[in-house]
mmCIF file of C-alpha atoms in Angstrom:
data_model
loop_
_atom_site.group_PDB
_atom_site.id
_atom_site.type_symbol
_atom_site.label_atom_id
_atom_site.label_comp_id
_atom_site.label_asym_id
_atom_site.label_seq_id
_atom_site.Cartn_x
_atom_site.Cartn_y
_atom_site.Cartn_z
ATOM 1 C CA MET A 1 -14.279 13.199 18.630
ATOM 2 C CA ALA A 2 -11.424 12.829 16.147
ATOM 3 C CA LEU A 3 -11.044 9.543 14.316
ATOM 4 C CA ILE A 4 -8.405 7.167 15.660
ATOM 5 C CA PRO A 5 -5.513 6.813 13.166
ATOM 6 C CA SER A 6 -4.828 3.175 12.376
ATOM 7 C CA THR A 7 -1.835 1.434 10.825
ATOM 8 C CA ILE A 8 -1.813 -2.052 9.313
ATOM 9 C CA LEU A 9 1.583 -3.672 9.795
ATOM 10 C CA THR A 10 2.292 -6.587 7.504
ATOM 11 C CA GLY A 11 5.248 -8.557 6.207
ATOM 12 C CA PHE A 12 6.198 -12.141 5.560
ATOM 13 C CA LEU A 13 7.152 -14.631 8.280
ATOM 14 C CA GLY A 14 10.342 -13.602 10.061
ATOM 15 C CA ALA A 15 10.564 -10.136 8.507
ATOM 16 C CA GLY A 16 10.868 -8.378 11.866
ATOM 17 C CA LYS A 17 7.330 -7.279 12.727
ATOM 18 C CA THR A 18 7.547 -8.796 16.209
ATOM 19 C CA THR A 19 10.769 -6.916 16.951
ATOM 20 C CA LEU A 20 9.115 -3.661 15.941
ATOM 21 C CA LEU A 21 5.947 -4.367 17.921
ATOM 22 C CA ASN A 22 7.850 -5.309 21.060
ATOM 23 C CA ARG A 23 9.696 -2.030 20.775
ATOM 24 C CA ILE A 24 6.411 -0.108 20.476
ATOM 25 C CA LEU A 25 5.014 -1.904 23.514
ATOM 26 C CA ARG A 26 8.065 -1.394 25.736
ATOM 27 C CA GLU A 27 9.862 1.786 24.662
ATOM 28 C CA ASP A 28 9.328 5.066 26.513
ATOM 29 C CA HIS A 29 8.092 6.965 23.427
ATOM 30 C CA GLY A 30 5.263 8.840 25.131
ATOM 31 C CA LEU A 31 2.635 7.589 22.673
ATOM 32 C CA LYS A 32 -0.543 5.788 23.686
ATOM 33 C CA ILE A 33 -0.857 3.022 21.118
ATOM 34 C CA ALA A 34 -3.117 -0.004 21.040
ATOM 35 C CA VAL A 35 -1.294 -2.853 19.292
ATOM 36 C CA ILE A 36 -3.593 -5.543 17.930
ATOM 37 C CA GLU A 37 -2.379 -8.914 16.760
ATOM 38 C CA ASN A 38 -4.971 -10.120 14.276
ATOM 39 C CA GLU A 39 -5.539 -13.865 13.689
ATOM 40 C CA PHE A 40 -3.659 -16.891 14.921
ATOM 41 C CA GLY A 41 -0.108 -17.272 13.711
ATOM 42 C CA GLN A 42 3.295 -18.607 14.586
ATOM 43 C CA GLU A 43 4.501 -15.120 15.448
ATOM 44 C CA ASN A 44 3.011 -13.609 18.573
ATOM 45 C CA ILE A 45 4.004 -10.223 19.890
ATOM 46 C CA ASP A 46 5.467 -11.822 22.985
ATOM 47 C CA ASN A 47 4.616 -15.306 24.196
ATOM 48 C CA GLU A 48 5.117 -14.239 27.801
ATOM 49 C CA ILE A 49 2.756 -11.272 27.501
ATOM 50 C CA LEU A 50 -0.105 -12.702 25.483
ATOM 51 C CA VAL A 51 -2.393 -15.387 26.794
ATOM 52 C CA GLN A 52 -2.760 -18.030 24.112
ATOM 53 C CA ASP A 53 -5.994 -19.737 25.089
ATOM 54 C CA SER A 54 -8.384 -16.794 25.318
ATOM 55 C CA ARG A 55 -10.538 -15.353 22.569
ATOM 56 C CA GLU A 56 -9.427 -11.809 23.276
ATOM 57 C CA GLN A 57 -6.844 -10.629 25.770
ATOM 58 C CA ILE A 58 -6.006 -7.004 26.561
ATOM 59 C CA VAL A 59 -2.832 -6.210 28.497
ATOM 60 C CA GLU A 60 -1.900 -2.672 29.543
ATOM 61 C CA MET A 61 1.839 -2.026 29.340
ATOM 62 C CA ASN A 62 4.010 0.042 31.660
ATOM 63 C CA ASN A 63 4.633 2.652 28.935
ATOM 64 C CA GLY A 64 0.910 3.335 28.490
ATOM 65 C CA CYS A 65 0.441 1.186 25.420
ATOM 66 C CA ILE A 66 -2.188 -1.530 25.163
ATOM 67 C CA CYS A 67 -1.573 -4.990 23.768
ATOM 68 C CA CYS A 68 -4.531 -6.937 22.400
ATOM 69 C CA THR A 69 -4.820 -10.301 20.672
ATOM 70 C CA VAL A 70 -7.856 -10.854 18.477
ATOM 71 C CA ARG A 71 -9.049 -14.426 18.140
ATOM 72 C CA GLY A 72 -12.384 -13.549 16.563
ATOM 73 C CA ASP A 73 -13.760 -10.880 14.270
ATOM 74 C CA LEU A 74 -11.562 -7.809 13.816
ATOM 75 C CA ILE A 75 -14.628 -5.587 13.366
ATOM 76 C CA VAL A 76 -15.982 -6.721 16.742
ATOM 77 C CA ALA A 77 -12.605 -6.168 18.393
ATOM 78 C CA LEU A 78 -12.172 -2.658 16.955
ATOM 79 C CA SER A 79 -15.704 -1.696 17.959
ATOM 80 C CA SER A 80 -15.144 -3.055 21.467
ATOM 81 C CA LEU A 81 -11.897 -1.113 21.895
ATOM 82 C CA ALA A 82 -13.570 2.089 20.698
ATOM 83 C CA GLN A 83 -16.436 1.594 23.161
ATOM 84 C CA LYS A 84 -14.052 0.980 26.071
ATOM 85 C CA ARG A 85 -12.072 4.060 25.080
ATOM 86 C CA ALA A 86 -15.231 6.189 24.961
ATOM 87 C CA ALA A 87 -16.255 4.861 28.387
ATOM 88 C CA GLY A 88 -12.876 5.781 29.858
ATOM 89 C CA GLU A 89 -11.899 2.149 30.480
ATOM 90 C CA LEU A 90 -8.969 2.295 28.042
ATOM 91 C CA ASP A 91 -6.761 5.186 26.946
ATOM 92 C CA PHE A 92 -5.091 5.110 23.533
ATOM 93 C CA ASP A 93 -4.603 7.562 20.671
ATOM 94 C CA ARG A 94 -3.900 5.236 17.764
ATOM 95 C CA ILE A 95 -4.041 1.613 16.632
ATOM 96 C CA VAL A 96 -1.406 -0.646 15.050
ATOM 97 C CA ILE A 97 -2.782 -3.905 13.650
ATOM 98 C CA GLU A 98 -0.325 -6.690 12.919
ATOM 99 C CA THR A 99 -1.410 -9.280 10.386
ATOM 100 C CA THR A 100 0.112 -12.741 10.479
ATOM 101 C CA GLY A 101 3.036 -13.409 8.170
ATOM 102 C CA LEU A 102 0.949 -15.370 5.682
ATOM 103 C CA ALA A 103 -2.005 -12.966 5.612
ATOM 104 C CA ASN A 104 -3.338 -10.936 2.704
ATOM 105 C CA PRO A 105 -3.691 -7.381 4.103
ATOM 106 C CA GLY A 106 -6.517 -6.544 1.680
ATOM 107 C CA PRO A 107 -9.460 -7.748 3.775
ATOM 108 C CA VAL A 108 -8.040 -5.982 6.843
ATOM 109 C CA ALA A 109 -7.813 -2.716 4.904
ATOM 110 C CA GLN A 110 -11.342 -3.149 3.583
ATOM 111 C CA THR A 111 -12.645 -3.449 7.153
ATOM 112 C CA PHE A 112 -12.165 0.304 7.550
ATOM 113 C CA PHE A 113 -14.447 1.051 4.608
ATOM 114 C CA VAL A 114 -17.164 -1.587 4.675
ATOM 115 C CA ASP A 115 -18.219 -1.427 8.340
ATOM 116 C CA GLU A 116 -20.048 1.716 9.441
ATOM 117 C CA GLU A 117 -19.128 1.473 13.117
ATOM 118 C CA VAL A 118 -15.428 0.985 12.381
ATOM 119 C CA GLY A 119 -15.561 3.881 9.916
ATOM 120 C CA ALA A 120 -17.216 6.060 12.556
ATOM 121 C CA HIS A 121 -14.310 5.625 14.982
ATOM 122 C CA TYR A 122 -11.183 4.842 12.959
ATOM 123 C CA LEU A 123 -9.208 6.314 10.066
ATOM 124 C CA LEU A 124 -6.878 4.035 8.113
ATOM 125 C CA ASP A 125 -3.534 5.813 7.994
ATOM 126 C CA ALA A 126 -1.405 3.355 6.018
ATOM 127 C CA VAL A 127 -0.391 -0.184 5.233
ATOM 128 C CA VAL A 128 3.259 -0.632 6.245
ATOM 129 C CA THR A 129 5.075 -3.725 4.992
ATOM 130 C CA VAL A 130 8.294 -5.056 6.518
ATOM 131 C CA VAL A 131 10.584 -6.784 4.013
ATOM 132 C CA ASP A 132 13.377 -9.185 5.059
ATOM 133 C CA ALA A 133 16.443 -8.233 2.984
ATOM 134 C CA ARG A 134 18.006 -11.663 3.453
ATOM 135 C CA HIS A 135 15.041 -13.807 2.369
ATOM 136 C CA ALA A 136 12.691 -11.521 0.417
ATOM 137 C CA MET A 137 13.781 -12.486 -3.090
ATOM 138 C CA ALA A 138 13.044 -16.159 -2.492
ATOM 139 C CA GLN A 139 9.806 -15.364 -0.645
ATOM 140 C CA LEU A 140 8.590 -13.188 -3.506
ATOM 141 C CA ASP A 141 9.407 -16.001 -5.937
ATOM 142 C CA GLU A 142 7.574 -18.656 -3.967
ATOM 143 C CA HIS A 143 4.669 -16.937 -2.201
ATOM 144 C CA GLU A 144 1.961 -14.764 -3.714
ATOM 145 C CA GLU A 145 1.159 -13.524 -0.195
ATOM 146 C CA ALA A 146 4.588 -11.868 -0.057
ATOM 147 C CA GLN A 147 3.890 -10.119 -3.369
ATOM 148 C CA ARG A 148 0.466 -8.983 -2.142
ATOM 149 C CA GLN A 149 1.976 -7.547 1.034
ATOM 150 C CA VAL A 150 4.386 -5.477 -1.066
ATOM 151 C CA GLY A 151 1.662 -4.478 -3.521
ATOM 152 C CA PHE A 152 -0.637 -3.184 -0.782
ATOM 153 C CA ALA A 153 2.031 -1.155 0.974
ATOM 154 C CA ASP A 154 2.000 2.598 1.449
ATOM 155 C CA LYS A 155 5.464 2.304 2.991
ATOM 156 C CA LEU A 156 8.107 -0.437 2.672
ATOM 157 C CA LEU A 157 10.607 -1.019 5.493
ATOM 158 C CA ILE A 158 13.582 -3.224 4.609
ATOM 159 C CA SER A 159 15.026 -5.035 7.625
ATOM 160 C CA LYS A 160 18.194 -7.141 8.082
ATOM 161 C CA THR A 161 20.151 -5.145 5.514
ATOM 162 C CA ASP A 162 23.341 -6.021 7.376
ATOM 163 C CA LEU A 163 22.932 -9.623 6.192
ATOM 164 C CA VAL A 164 23.190 -8.853 2.459
ATOM 165 C CA ASP A 165 25.693 -7.114 0.188
ATOM 166 C CA ALA A 166 25.050 -3.839 -1.610
ATOM 167 C CA ALA A 167 24.324 -5.467 -4.974
ATOM 168 C CA SER A 168 21.694 -7.806 -3.530
ATOM 169 C CA LEU A 169 20.046 -4.924 -1.675
ATOM 170 C CA ALA A 170 19.953 -2.816 -4.838
ATOM 171 C CA GLU A 171 18.384 -5.678 -6.799
ATOM 172 C CA LEU A 172 15.732 -6.152 -4.111
ATOM 173 C CA LYS A 173 14.879 -2.443 -4.115
ATOM 174 C CA LEU A 174 14.450 -2.461 -7.887
ATOM 175 C CA ARG A 175 12.111 -5.428 -7.662
ATOM 176 C CA LEU A 176 10.051 -3.801 -4.909
ATOM 177 C CA LYS A 177 9.744 -0.638 -7.005
ATOM 178 C CA ARG A 178 8.568 -2.645 -10.002
ATOM 179 C CA ILE A 179 5.879 -4.318 -7.901
ATOM 180 C CA ASN A 180 4.854 -1.111 -6.131
ATOM 181 C CA PRO A 181 6.259 2.188 -7.434
ATOM 182 C CA ARG A 182 4.065 4.345 -5.169
ATOM 183 C CA ALA A 183 5.477 3.153 -1.824
ATOM 184 C CA PRO A 184 8.576 4.904 -0.427
ATOM 185 C CA ILE A 185 11.294 2.494 0.730
ATOM 186 C CA SER A 186 13.336 2.861 3.939
ATOM 187 C CA GLN A 187 16.080 0.707 5.382
ATOM 188 C CA VAL A 188 15.418 0.230 9.062
ATOM 189 C CA ASP A 189 17.132 -1.001 12.161
ATOM 190 C CA PHE A 190 14.188 -1.486 14.487
ATOM 191 C CA GLY A 191 16.414 -0.853 17.462
ATOM 192 C CA HIS A 192 16.975 2.721 16.330
ATOM 193 C CA ALA A 193 14.523 3.666 13.548
ATOM 194 C CA PRO A 194 12.103 6.467 14.505
ATOM 195 C CA LEU A 195 8.449 5.488 14.860
ATOM 196 C CA THR A 196 7.693 8.192 12.299
ATOM 197 C CA GLU A 197 8.716 5.528 9.761
ATOM 198 C CA VAL A 198 5.582 3.624 10.783
ATOM 199 C CA LEU A 199 3.065 6.184 12.067
ATOM 200 C CA ASP A 200 1.325 9.193 10.464
ATOM 201 C CA ILE A 201 2.265 8.236 6.910
ATOM 202 C CA ARG A 202 -1.176 9.203 5.593
ATOM 203 C CA GLY A 203 -0.903 6.735 2.764
ATOM 204 C CA PHE A 204 -4.671 6.334 2.573
ATOM 205 C CA ASN A 205 -5.416 10.043 2.501
ATOM 206 C CA LEU A 206 -7.038 11.285 -0.682
ATOM 207 C CA ASN A 207 -4.471 13.955 -1.433
ATOM 208 C CA ASP A 208 -2.940 15.634 -4.452
ATOM 209 C CA LYS A 209 0.460 14.037 -4.054
ATOM 210 C CA LEU A 210 0.667 10.709 -5.824
ATOM 211 C CA GLU A 211 3.793 8.950 -4.606
ATOM 212 C CA ILE A 212 5.365 7.227 -7.572
ATOM 213 C CA ASP A 213 9.066 6.538 -7.468
ATOM 214 C CA PRO A 214 10.716 8.954 -9.972
ATOM 215 C CA ALA A 215 13.260 6.329 -11.026
ATOM 216 C CA PHE A 216 10.400 3.995 -11.918
ATOM 217 C CA LEU A 217 8.941 6.548 -14.304
ATOM 218 C CA THR A 218 12.256 7.564 -15.827
ATOM 219 C CA ALA A 219 13.460 4.022 -16.418
ATOM 220 C CA ASP A 220 10.216 2.752 -17.866
ATOM 221 C CA GLU A 221 9.650 5.811 -20.035
ATOM 222 C CA ALA A 222 12.924 4.978 -21.748
ATOM 223 C CA LEU A 223 11.921 1.337 -22.095
ATOM 224 C CA ASP A 224 8.505 2.123 -23.528
ATOM 225 C CA HIS A 225 9.444 5.062 -25.712
ATOM 226 C CA ASP A 226 9.540 3.110 -28.953
ATOM 227 C CA HIS A 227 6.229 1.377 -28.239
ATOM 228 C CA ASN A 228 3.980 4.382 -27.687
ATOM 229 C CA HIS A 229 4.097 6.461 -30.866
ATOM 230 C CA GLY A 230 0.751 5.007 -31.882
ATOM 231 C CA HIS A 231 -0.848 6.863 -28.989
ATOM 232 C CA ASP A 232 0.040 10.339 -30.288
ATOM 233 C CA HIS A 233 -3.159 12.438 -30.375
ATOM 234 C CA ASP A 234 -3.170 15.891 -31.952
ATOM 235 C CA GLY A 235 0.587 16.155 -31.610
ATOM 236 C CA GLU A 236 0.531 15.388 -27.894
ATOM 237 C CA HIS A 237 2.511 12.297 -26.995
ATOM 238 C CA GLU A 238 0.931 10.118 -24.352
ATOM 239 C CA HIS A 239 3.422 8.807 -21.818
ATOM 240 C CA VAL A 240 2.287 5.424 -20.612
ATOM 241 C CA HIS A 241 4.690 3.882 -18.150
ATOM 242 C CA THR A 242 4.760 0.233 -17.321
ATOM 243 C CA GLU A 243 6.288 -1.940 -14.650
ATOM 244 C CA PHE A 244 7.153 -4.749 -17.012
ATOM 245 C CA CYS A 245 10.825 -4.669 -17.952
ATOM 246 C CA ASP A 246 12.345 -5.766 -21.229
ATOM 247 C CA HIS A 247 16.031 -6.008 -20.388
ATOM 248 C CA SER A 248 16.967 -8.856 -22.697
ATOM 249 C CA ASN A 249 20.537 -8.818 -21.399
ATOM 250 C CA ASP A 250 19.580 -8.592 -17.743
ATOM 251 C CA HIS A 251 19.549 -12.115 -16.344
ATOM 252 C CA HIS A 252 18.056 -11.021 -13.038
ATOM 253 C CA HIS A 253 14.640 -10.236 -14.489
ATOM 254 C CA ALA A 254 14.275 -13.645 -16.082
ATOM 255 C CA HIS A 255 14.060 -15.271 -12.658
ATOM 256 C CA HIS A 256 11.514 -12.940 -11.115
ATOM 257 C CA SER A 257 8.278 -12.681 -13.131
ATOM 258 C CA ASP A 258 5.963 -11.588 -10.323
ATOM 259 C CA ASP A 259 2.201 -12.111 -10.624
ATOM 260 C CA ILE A 260 1.726 -8.878 -8.670
ATOM 261 C CA ALA A 261 2.905 -5.922 -10.734
ATOM 262 C CA ALA A 262 2.277 -2.242 -11.354
ATOM 263 C CA PHE A 263 1.840 0.071 -14.280
ATOM 264 C CA VAL A 264 1.332 3.805 -14.557
ATOM 265 C CA PHE A 265 -0.764 5.917 -16.912
ATOM 266 C CA LYS A 266 0.015 9.583 -17.559
ATOM 267 C CA SER A 267 -1.624 12.088 -19.873
ATOM 268 C CA GLU A 268 -1.738 15.869 -20.250
ATOM 269 C CA ARG A 269 -5.123 15.616 -22.000
ATOM 270 C CA PRO A 270 -8.183 15.889 -19.733
ATOM 271 C CA PHE A 271 -10.621 13.072 -19.051
ATOM 272 C CA ASP A 272 -14.290 13.143 -19.994
ATOM 273 C CA THR A 273 -15.987 12.719 -16.608
ATOM 274 C CA ALA A 274 -18.863 10.506 -17.701
ATOM 275 C CA LYS A 275 -16.683 8.233 -19.821
ATOM 276 C CA LEU A 276 -14.073 7.834 -17.082
ATOM 277 C CA ASP A 277 -16.678 7.113 -14.389
ATOM 278 C CA GLU A 278 -18.233 4.413 -16.551
ATOM 279 C CA PHE A 279 -14.888 2.872 -17.472
ATOM 280 C CA LEU A 280 -13.499 2.818 -13.927
ATOM 281 C CA GLY A 281 -16.770 1.328 -12.716
ATOM 282 C CA SER A 282 -16.507 -1.466 -15.258
ATOM 283 C CA LEU A 283 -12.864 -2.124 -14.356
ATOM 284 C CA VAL A 284 -13.749 -2.512 -10.697
ATOM 285 C CA GLN A 285 -16.648 -4.809 -11.526
ATOM 286 C CA VAL A 286 -14.541 -7.123 -13.685
ATOM 287 C CA PHE A 287 -11.061 -6.930 -12.173
ATOM 288 C CA GLY A 288 -11.741 -5.673 -8.622
ATOM 289 C CA PRO A 289 -10.610 -8.826 -6.799
ATOM 290 C CA ARG A 290 -7.282 -8.660 -8.662
ATOM 291 C CA MET A 291 -6.805 -4.894 -8.207
ATOM 292 C CA LEU A 292 -4.849 -4.623 -4.958
ATOM 293 C CA ARG A 293 -4.321 -0.884 -4.838
ATOM 294 C CA TYR A 294 -4.900 1.945 -7.273
ATOM 295 C CA LYS A 295 -4.611 5.679 -6.947
ATOM 296 C CA GLY A 296 -4.619 8.714 -9.189
ATOM 297 C CA VAL A 297 -4.514 12.474 -9.529
ATOM 298 C CA LEU A 298 -6.792 13.360 -12.428
ATOM 299 C CA LEU A 299 -7.136 16.235 -14.882
ATOM 300 C CA MET A 300 -10.856 16.449 -15.697
ATOM 301 C CA ASP A 301 -12.395 18.401 -18.566
ATOM 302 C CA GLY A 302 -13.801 21.725 -17.372
ATOM 303 C CA ALA A 303 -12.503 21.383 -13.800
ATOM 304 C CA ASP A 304 -10.123 23.933 -12.302
ATOM 305 C CA ARG A 305 -9.090 21.601 -9.488
ATOM 306 C CA LYS A 306 -7.432 18.238 -9.281
ATOM 307 C CA VAL A 307 -9.594 15.200 -8.712
ATOM 308 C CA VAL A 308 -7.997 12.489 -6.580
ATOM 309 C CA PHE A 309 -9.100 8.890 -6.299
ATOM 310 C CA GLN A 310 -7.902 5.621 -4.839
ATOM 311 C CA GLY A 311 -9.211 2.186 -4.117
ATOM 312 C CA VAL A 312 -8.731 -1.255 -2.629
ATOM 313 C CA HIS A 313 -10.224 -4.084 -4.683
ATOM 314 C CA GLN A 314 -13.855 -3.115 -5.417
ATOM 315 C CA ILE A 315 -13.942 -0.138 -3.021
ATOM 316 C CA MET A 316 -13.092 3.199 -4.637
ATOM 317 C CA GLY A 317 -13.280 6.756 -3.357
ATOM 318 C CA THR A 318 -12.847 10.160 -5.017
ATOM 319 C CA ASP A 319 -12.484 13.727 -3.790
ATOM 320 C CA ILE A 320 -11.780 17.233 -5.057
ATOM 321 C CA GLY A 321 -8.177 18.315 -4.561
ATOM 322 C CA ALA A 322 -6.306 21.589 -4.720
ATOM 323 C CA LYS A 323 -6.058 23.885 -7.720
ATOM 324 C CA TRP A 324 -3.259 23.266 -10.169
ATOM 325 C CA GLY A 325 -0.193 25.308 -9.233
ATOM 326 C CA GLU A 326 1.112 28.131 -11.430
ATOM 327 C CA ASN A 327 4.319 26.237 -12.171
ATOM 328 C CA GLU A 328 2.567 22.879 -12.426
ATOM 329 C CA THR A 329 1.696 21.233 -15.737
ATOM 330 C CA PRO A 330 -1.851 19.858 -15.363
ATOM 331 C CA CYS A 331 -1.831 16.142 -16.091
ATOM 332 C CA SER A 332 -3.342 12.883 -14.942
ATOM 333 C CA LYS A 333 -1.196 10.311 -13.133
ATOM 334 C CA MET A 334 -2.661 6.925 -12.248
ATOM 335 C CA VAL A 335 -0.995 3.827 -10.804
ATOM 336 C CA PHE A 336 -2.563 0.363 -10.753
ATOM 337 C CA ILE A 337 -1.130 -2.509 -8.698
ATOM 338 C CA GLY A 338 -2.653 -5.936 -9.092
ATOM 339 C CA LYS A 339 -2.413 -9.587 -9.999
ATOM 340 C CA ASN A 340 -2.053 -10.352 -13.706
ATOM 341 C CA LEU A 341 -3.991 -7.264 -14.741
ATOM 342 C CA PRO A 342 -4.396 -6.799 -18.530
ATOM 343 C CA LYS A 343 -2.394 -3.621 -18.848
ATOM 344 C CA ASP A 344 -3.342 -3.045 -22.496
ATOM 345 C CA VAL A 345 -7.061 -3.174 -21.671
ATOM 346 C CA PHE A 346 -6.606 -0.564 -18.938
ATOM 347 C CA ILE A 347 -4.433 1.728 -21.069
ATOM 348 C CA ARG A 348 -6.615 1.589 -24.184
ATOM 349 C CA GLY A 349 -9.755 2.138 -22.139
ATOM 350 C CA LEU A 350 -8.293 5.125 -20.323
ATOM 351 C CA GLU A 351 -7.122 6.653 -23.595
ATOM 352 C CA GLN A 352 -10.664 6.354 -24.976
ATOM 353 C CA CYS A 353 -11.906 8.391 -21.980
ATOM 354 C CA LEU A 354 -9.697 11.369 -22.872
ATOM 355 C CA VAL A 355 -11.209 14.472 -24.456
#
């Protein structure tokens, strides 16, 4: 039986997750979705639908969807739903898990990799984060949880864009890209946005396409150009891109020094497999709890195919990808998103793993 695709929906308090979930539960979209609200919180999918005093409550909706509140262990709840589905007691094709507005989505994502029974039934499709255009800048300033939710995202959905002007929206988008350059950004009106903005994103697939915002690379390459000549090996210039901006005349950046940030490593020189394995292993051992998300497409010495890898905290996976295309310049691209990561340590270590 095929694995059940699963989406983690996160976002800070009031971002609009409940509006989106109510739409999923009520709209005639023809999809059979189980919506799980994980943990207690101020936001419930619908106070009239969900029973507050039970440990777990499952309600079948008129449109074929299932609504479930989880008061206990998420692993137990997911296993129970899978068993009921296999027994024909419940009918659903996919799962959407809402985390509470103050939750760190990391442990929820790790559930899909650390528990064998969950891994046997479910496939994590993506972490989708809803961002409130009106309040996000202040929330990112004041709450590390808001930064983590952005850093973990495979897709960012900006809501309430009608409440801000174009300049404020542009500034917010730039900040989101600095925190997480690999997550595409969409502006959404949850009354009309297609559910394809939320489902089947395949952000956790190990694939050859590393989503890094092109503007992020272009802007930061210009910023870092003067700082990287020391990394020139055998006439080949190493492009190391970094999230951290140095716009001395830009007053906006001075107010928003996020603990969660991203940087990108690129090189057209291949990696030595043994050296890279050892170095990445040591990084995960030392910095794993602070490494929110990381992903890469790697050029390995002696390999005719791409190697792709990604991880969440201390959990990392790798796979063999497609062959390099005829019109494609073989190169490694890696993005690291985390809390106060020592960028120089990562960059120097990766450079020492090159052939």
